[in-house]
PDB file of C-alpha atoms in Angstrom:
ATOM      1  CA  MET A 176     195.197  95.696 123.560  1.00  0.00           C
ATOM      2  CA  SER A 177     191.894  93.993 122.658  1.00  0.00           C
ATOM      3  CA  ASP A 178     190.379  97.492 122.665  1.00  0.00           C
ATOM      4  CA  LEU A 179     192.339  98.184 119.476  1.00  0.00           C
ATOM      5  CA  VAL A 180     193.379  94.798 118.097  1.00  0.00           C
ATOM      6  CA  PRO A 181     190.724  92.056 117.854  1.00  0.00           C
ATOM      7  CA  ALA A 182     191.573  88.822 119.632  1.00  0.00           C
ATOM      8  CA  ASP A 183     189.828  86.547 117.095  1.00  0.00           C
ATOM      9  CA  THR A 184     191.444  83.383 115.828  1.00  0.00           C
ATOM     10  CA  THR A 185     190.828  82.117 112.309  1.00  0.00           C
ATOM     11  CA  GLU A 186     188.384  79.582 113.760  1.00  0.00           C
ATOM     12  CA  ASP A 187     186.388  82.365 115.405  1.00  0.00           C
ATOM     13  CA  VAL A 188     185.994  84.012 112.028  1.00  0.00           C
ATOM     14  CA  ARG A 189     185.047  80.720 110.375  1.00  0.00           C
ATOM     15  CA  THR A 190     182.385  79.971 113.006  1.00  0.00           C
ATOM     16  CA  ARG A 191     180.863  83.441 112.837  1.00  0.00           C
ATOM     17  CA  GLY A 192     180.778  83.339 109.052  1.00  0.00           C
ATOM     18  CA  ALA A 193     178.944  80.015 109.028  1.00  0.00           C
ATOM     19  CA  GLY A 194     175.999  81.573 110.841  1.00  0.00           C
ATOM     20  CA  VAL A 195     175.241  84.426 108.431  1.00  0.00           C
ATOM     21  CA  SER A 196     174.047  84.615 104.834  1.00  0.00           C
ATOM     22  CA  ARG A 197     176.668  87.234 103.940  1.00  0.00           C
ATOM     23  CA  GLN A 198     179.743  88.200 105.934  1.00  0.00           C
ATOM     24  CA  VAL A 199     180.312  91.858 106.834  1.00  0.00           C
ATOM     25  CA  ALA A 200     183.671  93.252 107.950  1.00  0.00           C
ATOM     26  CA  VAL A 201     184.038  96.451 109.972  1.00  0.00           C
ATOM     27  CA  LEU A 202     187.170  98.567 109.478  1.00  0.00           C
ATOM     28  CA  PRO A 203     187.837 101.421 111.942  1.00  0.00           C
ATOM     29  CA  VAL A 204     189.716 104.319 110.353  1.00  0.00           C
ATOM     30  CA  GLY A 205     191.102 106.907 112.735  1.00  0.00           C
ATOM     31  CA  SER A 206     193.966 109.373 112.582  1.00  0.00           C
ATOM     32  CA  PHE A 207     197.083 110.439 114.451  1.00  0.00           C
ATOM     33  CA  GLU A 208     196.693 114.159 115.005  1.00  0.00           C
ATOM     34  CA  GLN A 209     196.614 116.827 117.674  1.00  0.00           C
ATOM     35  CA  HIS A 210     193.526 117.019 119.892  1.00  0.00           C
ATOM     36  CA  GLY A 211     194.507 119.851 122.180  1.00  0.00           C
ATOM     37  CA  ALA A 212     196.509 119.429 125.352  1.00  0.00           C
ATOM     38  CA  TYR A 213     194.176 116.934 127.045  1.00  0.00           C
ATOM     39  CA  LEU A 214     193.242 114.301 124.417  1.00  0.00           C
ATOM     40  CA  PRO A 215     195.792 111.939 122.835  1.00  0.00           C
ATOM     41  CA  LEU A 216     196.973 112.081 119.244  1.00  0.00           C
ATOM     42  CA  ALA A 217     195.205 108.752 118.727  1.00  0.00           C
ATOM     43  CA  THR A 218     191.782 110.122 119.735  1.00  0.00           C
ATOM     44  CA  ASP A 219     190.089 109.535 116.376  1.00  0.00           C
ATOM     45  CA  THR A 220     191.410 105.984 116.260  1.00  0.00           C
ATOM     46  CA  LEU A 221     190.171 105.323 119.800  1.00  0.00           C
ATOM     47  CA  VAL A 222     186.744 106.727 118.885  1.00  0.00           C
ATOM     48  CA  ALA A 223     186.503 104.683 115.681  1.00  0.00           C
ATOM     49  CA  CYS A 224     187.516 101.549 117.568  1.00  0.00           C
ATOM     50  CA  ALA A 225     184.990 102.222 120.332  1.00  0.00           C
ATOM     51  CA  VAL A 226     182.220 102.549 117.744  1.00  0.00           C
ATOM     52  CA  ALA A 227     183.379  99.423 115.908  1.00  0.00           C
ATOM     53  CA  ARG A 228     183.547  97.404 119.153  1.00  0.00           C
ATOM     54  CA  GLU A 229     180.021  98.478 120.040  1.00  0.00           C
ATOM     55  CA  ILE A 230     178.864  97.307 116.616  1.00  0.00           C
ATOM     56  CA  ALA A 231     180.705  93.995 116.954  1.00  0.00           C
ATOM     57  CA  GLY A 232     179.010  93.442 120.301  1.00  0.00           C
ATOM     58  CA  ALA A 233     175.583  93.746 118.697  1.00  0.00           C
ATOM     59  CA  TYR A 234     175.995  92.220 115.218  1.00  0.00           C
ATOM     60  CA  PRO A 235     177.863  89.194 113.791  1.00  0.00           C
ATOM     61  CA  VAL A 236     180.565  91.176 111.985  1.00  0.00           C
ATOM     62  CA  HIS A 237     184.238  90.544 111.335  1.00  0.00           C
ATOM     63  CA  LEU A 238     186.023  93.256 113.343  1.00  0.00           C
ATOM     64  CA  LEU A 239     189.300  94.433 111.813  1.00  0.00           C
ATOM     65  CA  PRO A 240     192.212  96.286 113.421  1.00  0.00           C
ATOM     66  CA  PRO A 241     192.247 100.045 112.768  1.00  0.00           C
ATOM     67  CA  VAL A 242     193.924 102.185 110.180  1.00  0.00           C
ATOM     68  CA  THR A 243     195.662 104.560 112.570  1.00  0.00           C
ATOM     69  CA  ILE A 244     197.220 107.183 110.274  1.00  0.00           C
ATOM     70  CA  SER A 245     195.118 108.960 107.671  1.00  0.00           C
ATOM     71  CA  CYS A 246     194.540 112.431 106.148  1.00  0.00           C
ATOM     72  CA  SER A 247     195.246 114.998 108.866  1.00  0.00           C
ATOM     73  CA  HIS A 248     196.900 117.682 106.757  1.00  0.00           C
ATOM     74  CA  GLU A 249     194.797 120.459 108.299  1.00  0.00           C
ATOM     75  CA  HIS A 250     196.528 119.758 111.642  1.00  0.00           C
ATOM     76  CA  ALA A 251     200.093 119.878 110.301  1.00  0.00           C
ATOM     77  CA  ALA A 252     200.927 122.999 112.329  1.00  0.00           C
ATOM     78  CA  TRP A 253     200.930 120.972 115.577  1.00  0.00           C
ATOM     79  CA  PRO A 254     203.743 118.646 116.694  1.00  0.00           C
ATOM     80  CA  GLY A 255     202.955 114.935 116.609  1.00  0.00           C
ATOM     81  CA  THR A 256     200.458 115.011 113.739  1.00  0.00           C
ATOM     82  CA  VAL A 257     201.220 112.468 110.998  1.00  0.00           C
ATOM     83  CA  SER A 258     199.417 112.123 107.658  1.00  0.00           C
ATOM     84  CA  ILE A 259     199.333 110.005 104.538  1.00  0.00           C
ATOM     85  CA  SER A 260     197.982 111.175 101.188  1.00  0.00           C
ATOM     86  CA  SER A 261     194.363 110.704 100.177  1.00  0.00           C
ATOM     87  CA  VAL A 262     195.600 108.535  97.303  1.00  0.00           C
ATOM     88  CA  THR A 263     197.328 106.220  99.770  1.00  0.00           C
ATOM     89  CA  LEU A 264     194.301 105.970 102.064  1.00  0.00           C
ATOM     90  CA  HIS A 265     192.076 105.262  99.063  1.00  0.00           C
ATOM     91  CA  ALA A 266     194.417 102.457  97.976  1.00  0.00           C
ATOM     92  CA  VAL A 267     194.695 100.966 101.473  1.00  0.00           C
ATOM     93  CA  VAL A 268     190.921 100.698 101.953  1.00  0.00           C
ATOM     94  CA  ARG A 269     190.411  99.371  98.423  1.00  0.00           C
ATOM     95  CA  ASP A 270     193.127  96.734  98.916  1.00  0.00           C
ATOM     96  CA  ILE A 271     191.649  95.658 102.244  1.00  0.00           C
ATOM     97  CA  ALA A 272     188.218  95.259 100.637  1.00  0.00           C
ATOM     98  CA  ALA A 273     189.692  93.195  97.798  1.00  0.00           C
ATOM     99  CA  SER A 274     191.547  90.962 100.240  1.00  0.00           C
ATOM    100  CA  LEU A 275     188.389  90.409 102.248  1.00  0.00           C
ATOM    101  CA  ARG A 276     186.449  89.404  99.149  1.00  0.00           C
ATOM    102  CA  ARG A 277     189.110  86.822  98.280  1.00  0.00           C
ATOM    103  CA  SER A 278     188.612  85.279 101.722  1.00  0.00           C
ATOM    104  CA  GLY A 279     184.826  85.190 101.422  1.00  0.00           C
ATOM    105  CA  VAL A 280     183.901  88.445 103.172  1.00  0.00           C
ATOM    106  CA  ASP A 281     182.198  90.467 100.447  1.00  0.00           C
ATOM    107  CA  ALA A 282     180.820  93.425 102.424  1.00  0.00           C
ATOM    108  CA  LEU A 283     182.853  96.113 104.190  1.00  0.00           C
ATOM    109  CA  VAL A 284     181.782  98.940 106.467  1.00  0.00           C
ATOM    110  CA  VAL A 285     184.332 101.692 106.997  1.00  0.00           C
ATOM    111  CA  VAL A 286     183.848 103.253 110.443  1.00  0.00           C
ATOM    112  CA  ASN A 287     185.380 106.703 110.103  1.00  0.00           C
ATOM    113  CA  GLY A 288     186.576 108.566 113.192  1.00  0.00           C
ATOM    114  CA  HIS A 289     188.122 111.592 111.436  1.00  0.00           C
ATOM    115  CA  GLY A 290     186.149 114.233 109.544  1.00  0.00           C
ATOM    116  CA  GLY A 291     189.111 115.083 107.321  1.00  0.00           C
ATOM    117  CA  ASN A 292     189.059 111.678 105.632  1.00  0.00           C
ATOM    118  CA  TYR A 293     186.933 113.024 102.775  1.00  0.00           C
ATOM    119  CA  VAL A 294     188.325 110.446 100.345  1.00  0.00           C
ATOM    120  CA  LEU A 295     186.536 107.607 102.127  1.00  0.00           C
ATOM    121  CA  GLY A 296     183.285 108.782 100.573  1.00  0.00           C
ATOM    122  CA  ASN A 297     184.879 108.432  97.142  1.00  0.00           C
ATOM    123  CA  VAL A 298     186.113 104.937  97.953  1.00  0.00           C
ATOM    124  CA  VAL A 299     182.606 103.824  98.883  1.00  0.00           C
ATOM    125  CA  GLN A 300     180.967 105.494  95.868  1.00  0.00           C
ATOM    126  CA  GLU A 301     183.422 103.957  93.429  1.00  0.00           C
ATOM    127  CA  SER A 302     183.184 100.516  95.020  1.00  0.00           C
ATOM    128  CA  SER A 303     179.395 100.599  94.945  1.00  0.00           C
ATOM    129  CA  ALA A 304     179.448 101.623  91.283  1.00  0.00           C
ATOM    130  CA  ARG A 305     181.505  98.485  90.567  1.00  0.00           C
ATOM    131  CA  GLY A 306     178.846  96.354  92.244  1.00  0.00           C
ATOM    132  CA  GLU A 307     180.821  95.800  95.457  1.00  0.00           C
ATOM    133  CA  ARG A 308     179.162  96.030  98.861  1.00  0.00           C
ATOM    134  CA  MET A 309     180.648  98.827 100.944  1.00  0.00           C
ATOM    135  CA  ALA A 310     179.302 101.493 103.288  1.00  0.00           C
ATOM    136  CA  LEU A 311     180.655 104.453 105.261  1.00  0.00           C
ATOM    137  CA  PHE A 312     179.518 104.813 108.868  1.00  0.00           C
ATOM    138  CA  PRO A 313     178.416 106.878 110.752  1.00  0.00           C
ATOM    139  CA  ALA A 314     176.620 109.368 108.526  1.00  0.00           C
ATOM    140  CA  ALA A 315     175.853 112.867 109.779  1.00  0.00           C
ATOM    141  CA  GLU A 316     172.297 111.728 110.470  1.00  0.00           C
ATOM    142  CA  ASP A 317     173.586 108.899 112.681  1.00  0.00           C
ATOM    143  CA  TRP A 318     175.701 111.350 114.675  1.00  0.00           C
ATOM    144  CA  GLU A 319     172.756 113.724 114.986  1.00  0.00           C
ATOM    145  CA  ALA A 320     170.514 110.951 116.327  1.00  0.00           C
ATOM    146  CA  ALA A 321     173.253 109.931 118.773  1.00  0.00           C
ATOM    147  CA  ARG A 322     173.780 113.533 119.872  1.00  0.00           C
ATOM    148  CA  GLU A 323     170.090 113.958 120.645  1.00  0.00           C
ATOM    149  CA  ARG A 324     169.809 110.629 122.478  1.00  0.00           C
ATOM    150  CA  ALA A 325     172.872 111.315 124.613  1.00  0.00           C
ATOM    151  CA  GLY A 326     171.824 114.852 125.527  1.00  0.00           C
ATOM    152  CA  VAL A 327     174.834 116.416 123.828  1.00  0.00           C
ATOM    153  CA  VAL A 328     174.297 120.170 123.999  1.00  0.00           C
ATOM    154  CA  THR A 329     176.762 121.273 121.326  1.00  0.00           C
ATOM    155  CA  SER A 330     175.638 121.219 117.686  1.00  0.00           C
ATOM    156  CA  LEU A 331     177.544 119.126 115.149  1.00  0.00           C
ATOM    157  CA  LEU A 332     178.746 122.367 113.522  1.00  0.00           C
ATOM    158  CA  THR A 333     180.221 123.731 116.735  1.00  0.00           C
ATOM    159  CA  ASP A 334     181.498 120.365 117.988  1.00  0.00           C
ATOM    160  CA  MET A 335     184.195 120.180 115.348  1.00  0.00           C
ATOM    161  CA  HIS A 336     187.331 118.922 117.115  1.00  0.00           C
ATOM    162  CA  ALA A 337     188.231 117.711 120.615  1.00  0.00           C
ATOM    163  CA  GLY A 338     184.847 118.858 121.859  1.00  0.00           C
ATOM    164  CA  GLU A 339     181.872 117.432 123.721  1.00  0.00           C
ATOM    165  CA  ILE A 340     181.403 114.256 121.656  1.00  0.00           C
ATOM    166  CA  GLU A 341     185.015 113.096 121.486  1.00  0.00           C
ATOM    167  CA  THR A 342     185.661 113.970 125.117  1.00  0.00           C
ATOM    168  CA  SER A 343     182.532 112.085 126.198  1.00  0.00           C
ATOM    169  CA  ILE A 344     183.415 108.934 124.248  1.00  0.00           C
ATOM    170  CA  LEU A 345     186.916 108.860 125.701  1.00  0.00           C
ATOM    171  CA  LEU A 346     185.629 109.563 129.213  1.00  0.00           C
ATOM    172  CA  HIS A 347     183.496 106.440 128.803  1.00  0.00           C
ATOM    173  CA  ALA A 348     185.762 104.145 126.788  1.00  0.00           C
ATOM    174  CA  HIS A 349     189.282 105.294 127.750  1.00  0.00           C
ATOM    175  CA  PRO A 350     189.206 107.640 130.761  1.00  0.00           C
ATOM    176  CA  GLU A 351     192.834 106.805 131.487  1.00  0.00           C
ATOM    177  CA  MET A 352     193.834 108.539 128.237  1.00  0.00           C
ATOM    178  CA  LEU A 353     192.547 112.009 129.177  1.00  0.00           C
ATOM    179  CA  ARG A 354     194.744 114.612 130.821  1.00  0.00           C
ATOM    180  CA  PRO A 355     193.554 117.578 132.882  1.00  0.00           C
ATOM    181  CA  GLY A 356     192.372 120.640 131.024  1.00  0.00           C
ATOM    182  CA  TYR A 357     189.294 119.679 129.047  1.00  0.00           C
ATOM    183  CA  GLU A 358     187.145 121.388 131.663  1.00  0.00           C
ATOM    184  CA  THR A 359     188.561 124.812 130.737  1.00  0.00           C
ATOM    185  CA  SER A 360     189.370 124.478 127.020  1.00  0.00           C
ATOM    186  CA  ASP A 361     186.111 125.478 125.298  1.00  0.00           C
ATOM    187  CA  PHE A 362     186.591 127.431 122.085  1.00  0.00           C
ATOM    188  CA  VAL A 363     184.051 128.115 119.310  1.00  0.00           C
ATOM    189  CA  ALA A 364     184.731 128.983 115.655  1.00  0.00           C
ATOM    190  CA  ASP A 365     181.586 128.182 113.683  1.00  0.00           C
ATOM    191  CA  ASP A 366     182.571 130.098 110.532  1.00  0.00           C
ATOM    192  CA  ARG A 367     185.319 127.917 109.026  1.00  0.00           C
ATOM    193  CA  ARG A 368     184.765 128.546 105.331  1.00  0.00           C
ATOM    194  CA  HIS A 369     188.504 128.771 104.593  1.00  0.00           C
ATOM    195  CA  LEU A 370     189.506 125.668 106.586  1.00  0.00           C
ATOM    196  CA  LEU A 371     190.849 123.763 103.579  1.00  0.00           C
ATOM    197  CA  THR A 372     193.120 126.693 102.712  1.00  0.00           C
ATOM    198  CA  LEU A 373     194.188 127.882 106.163  1.00  0.00           C
ATOM    199  CA  GLY A 374     194.075 124.638 108.126  1.00  0.00           C
ATOM    200  CA  MET A 375     193.043 124.428 111.760  1.00  0.00           C
ATOM    201  CA  SER A 376     195.703 126.925 112.825  1.00  0.00           C
ATOM    202  CA  GLY A 377     193.752 129.615 110.986  1.00  0.00           C
ATOM    203  CA  TYR A 378     190.891 129.199 113.472  1.00  0.00           C
ATOM    204  CA  THR A 379     192.308 128.020 116.797  1.00  0.00           C
ATOM    205  CA  ASP A 380     195.512 128.449 118.758  1.00  0.00           C
ATOM    206  CA  SER A 381     194.846 125.561 121.132  1.00  0.00           C
ATOM    207  CA  GLY A 382     193.788 123.065 118.456  1.00  0.00           C
ATOM    208  CA  VAL A 383     190.325 122.804 120.011  1.00  0.00           C
ATOM    209  CA  ILE A 384     187.055 123.811 118.361  1.00  0.00           C
ATOM    210  CA  GLY A 385     184.135 122.790 120.539  1.00  0.00           C
ATOM    211  CA  ARG A 386     182.992 122.584 124.142  1.00  0.00           C
ATOM    212  CA  PRO A 387     184.821 119.709 125.857  1.00  0.00           C
ATOM    213  CA  SER A 388     183.787 121.007 129.292  1.00  0.00           C
ATOM    214  CA  LEU A 389     180.313 119.569 128.607  1.00  0.00           C
ATOM    215  CA  GLY A 390     181.632 116.043 128.079  1.00  0.00           C
ATOM    216  CA  SER A 391     180.707 113.161 130.371  1.00  0.00           C
ATOM    217  CA  ALA A 392     181.136 109.387 130.499  1.00  0.00           C
ATOM    218  CA  GLU A 393     177.353 108.877 130.510  1.00  0.00           C
ATOM    219  CA  LYS A 394     177.014 110.867 127.292  1.00  0.00           C
ATOM    220  CA  GLY A 395     179.790 108.764 125.774  1.00  0.00           C
ATOM    221  CA  LYS A 396     177.985 105.551 126.677  1.00  0.00           C
ATOM    222  CA  GLU A 397     174.722 106.751 125.142  1.00  0.00           C
ATOM    223  CA  LEU A 398     176.455 108.021 121.999  1.00  0.00           C
ATOM    224  CA  LEU A 399     177.922 104.573 121.351  1.00  0.00           C
ATOM    225  CA  ALA A 400     174.645 102.798 122.120  1.00  0.00           C
ATOM    226  CA  SER A 401     172.775 105.018 119.675  1.00  0.00           C
ATOM    227  CA  LEU A 402     175.330 104.443 116.926  1.00  0.00           C
ATOM    228  CA  ALA A 403     175.060 100.683 117.413  1.00  0.00           C
ATOM    229  CA  ASP A 404     171.302 100.960 116.972  1.00  0.00           C
ATOM    230  CA  SER A 405     171.719 103.058 113.825  1.00  0.00           C
ATOM    231  CA  PHE A 406     174.064 100.458 112.369  1.00  0.00           C
ATOM    232  CA  GLY A 407     171.192  97.991 112.099  1.00  0.00           C
ATOM    233  CA  ALA A 408     169.956  99.583 108.871  1.00  0.00           C
ATOM    234  CA  TYR A 409     173.435  99.315 107.338  1.00  0.00           C
ATOM    235  CA  PHE A 410     173.762  95.679 108.342  1.00  0.00           C
ATOM    236  CA  SER A 411     170.369  94.815 106.854  1.00  0.00           C
ATOM    237  CA  MET A 412     171.193  96.611 103.596  1.00  0.00           C
ATOM    238  CA  LEU A 413     174.568  94.920 103.168  1.00  0.00           C
ATOM    239  CA  THR A 414     173.315  91.430 104.005  1.00  0.00           C
ATOM    240  CA  SER A 415     170.155  91.549 101.901  1.00  0.00           C
ATOM    241  CA  GLU A 416     169.922  89.299  98.868  1.00  0.00           C
ATOM    242  CA  ALA A 417     168.807  92.139  96.590  1.00  0.00           C
TER     243      ALA A 417
END
């Protein structure tokens, strides 16, 4: 369970906070949605937690448990998918940030594992405009750097859902969660201009858009290592005195 729920005690948090000029919390935000027949509904949450754990292993941050249900409305055609509204997700993240500030943690990084959580960008923009310290991670540039370092063949456009990146991270971090079938489930739909109107079912029958057959545990390991390196710039920005 420590893969998803941090094992810290309150004294652990106190000790870590005493050693830094400004405390930074890391909040994984995933989803609970279909990922084809071979990846679990919790894939995005597992990915966000894997990224957050890698960060916590490299930087003195306060690791939070994940938000496991978010905005997955585009996957509503598949059984098992559960969503909350963007208004609710906005309020949850804002409330968590406010609670952290009351306890002395005044910077929050939201580690997003689901591309459909568009509202998280608004949360960060609005918080920053109020003078609060918040960031959204990873950016597209961070994923691109990780893709290149790991030797991921599929572009970020093509690797949209349950593809090479997600399969690789789970093969590394949670191989026990994969079921057979990713080796033969490649499907490409690069032109998705009507996705918000039609949902995923307008572009794929299987729920997959990407090339999971190219996934590997080694790529997953390198993806996470690269993202941890990229996080350094975020940590420096949020802990600076400026």
